CSV table of C-alpha atoms in Angstrom, one decimal:
chain,number,residue,atom,x,y,z
A,125,VAL,CA,-5.0,20.2,4.9
A,126,LEU,CA,-2.6,17.4,4.1
A,127,ALA,CA,-0.2,19.7,2.3
A,128,VAL,CA,0.0,21.9,5.4
A,129,HIS,CA,0.4,19.1,7.8
A,130,GLY,CA,2.9,17.0,5.9
A,131,SER,CA,3.2,14.1,8.3
A,132,ASP,CA,4.6,10.8,7.3
A,133,GLU,CA,1.1,9.3,7.4
A,134,CYS,CA,-0.1,11.9,4.9
A,135,VAL,CA,2.8,11.3,2.6
A,136,THR,CA,2.2,7.5,2.8
A,137,ALA,CA,-1.5,8.0,2.0
A,138,LEU,CA,-0.7,10.2,-1.0
A,139,VAL,CA,1.9,7.9,-2.4
A,140,GLU,CA,-0.7,5.1,-2.2
A,141,THR,CA,-3.2,7.3,-3.9
A,142,LEU,CA,-0.8,7.6,-6.9
A,143,GLU,CA,-2.2,4.2,-7.9
A,144,ASP,CA,-5.9,5.2,-7.7
A,145,PRO,CA,-7.9,4.1,-10.8
A,146,ASN,CA,-9.1,7.7,-11.2
A,147,ARG,CA,-6.7,9.9,-13.2
A,148,PHE,CA,-7.8,13.1,-11.5
A,149,VAL,CA,-7.1,11.5,-8.1
A,150,ARG,CA,-3.6,10.4,-9.2
A,151,SER,CA,-2.9,13.8,-10.7
A,152,SER,CA,-4.0,15.7,-7.5
A,153,ALA,CA,-2.0,13.4,-5.3
A,154,ALA,CA,1.1,14.1,-7.4
A,155,MET,CA,0.6,17.8,-7.1
A,156,THR,CA,0.0,17.6,-3.4
A,157,LEU,CA,3.3,15.7,-3.0
A,158,ALA,CA,5.0,18.5,-4.9
A,159,VAL,CA,3.7,21.0,-2.4
A,160,LEU,CA,5.0,18.9,0.4
A,161,GLY,CA,8.4,18.4,-1.2
A,162,ALA,CA,8.3,14.8,-0.1
A,163,ASP,CA,11.6,13.2,-1.0
A,164,ARG,CA,10.3,9.7,-0.6
A,165,ALA,CA,7.7,10.3,-3.2
A,166,ILE,CA,10.4,10.7,-5.9
A,167,ALA,CA,10.5,7.0,-6.9
A,168,PRO,CA,6.7,6.6,-7.1
A,169,LEU,CA,6.4,9.9,-9.1
A,170,LYS,CA,9.0,8.6,-11.5
A,171,LYS,CA,6.9,5.5,-12.0
A,172,LEU,CA,3.9,7.8,-12.6
A,173,GLN,CA,5.7,9.3,-15.5
A,174,GLU,CA,4.8,6.1,-17.4
A,175,ASP,CA,1.1,6.5,-16.7
A,176,PRO,CA,-1.2,6.0,-19.7
A,177,ASP,CA,-2.9,9.4,-19.0
A,178,ASP,CA,-1.1,12.5,-20.3
A,179,VAL,CA,-2.5,14.7,-17.5
A,180,VAL,CA,-1.1,12.4,-14.9
A,181,ARG,CA,2.3,12.2,-16.6
A,182,TYR,CA,2.3,16.0,-16.7
A,183,SER,CA,1.5,16.3,-13.0
A,184,ALA,CA,4.2,13.8,-12.2
A,185,ASP,CA,6.8,15.8,-14.2
A,186,ARG,CA,5.8,19.0,-12.5
A,187,ALA,CA,5.9,17.4,-9.1
A,188,LEU,CA,9.4,16.0,-9.6
A,189,GLU,CA,10.6,19.4,-10.9
A,190,SER,CA,9.1,21.1,-7.8
A,191,ILE,CA,10.6,18.6,-5.4
A,192,GLY,CA,14.0,19.0,-7.1
A,193,ARG,CA,13.8,22.8,-6.9
A,194,LYS,CA,13.0,22.7,-3.2
A,195,LYS,CA,15.9,20.3,-2.6
A,196,ARG,CA,18.3,22.7,-4.5
A,197,ILE,CA,17.0,25.7,-2.5
A,198,GLY,CA,17.4,23.9,0.8
A,199,SER,CA,20.9,22.9,-0.2
A,200,LEU,CA,21.8,26.5,-1.0
A,201,LEU,CA,20.4,27.8,2.2
A,202,THR,CA,22.3,25.2,4.2
A,203,ARG,CA,25.6,26.2,2.5
A,204,ARG,CA,24.9,29.9,3.1
A,205,SER,CA,24.3,29.4,6.8
A,206,LYS,CA,27.7,27.8,7.3
């Protein structure tokens, strides 16, 4: 539901969840931010790349790749429409 809605409040809640003590919660939050393509999650996700848990680091890496890919596609589409 959060990924579909994508409001600022949802992104804020997910960014805060990146600091949850449960590694599965942190990992899931990272992947949901990837689905949203939330630019303002980039800095917190970069910080998460230093997480002690390898699953969380992997999720942060994949999320950053996904956000970057969405930004590149958006940029290409914008250039094409001009």
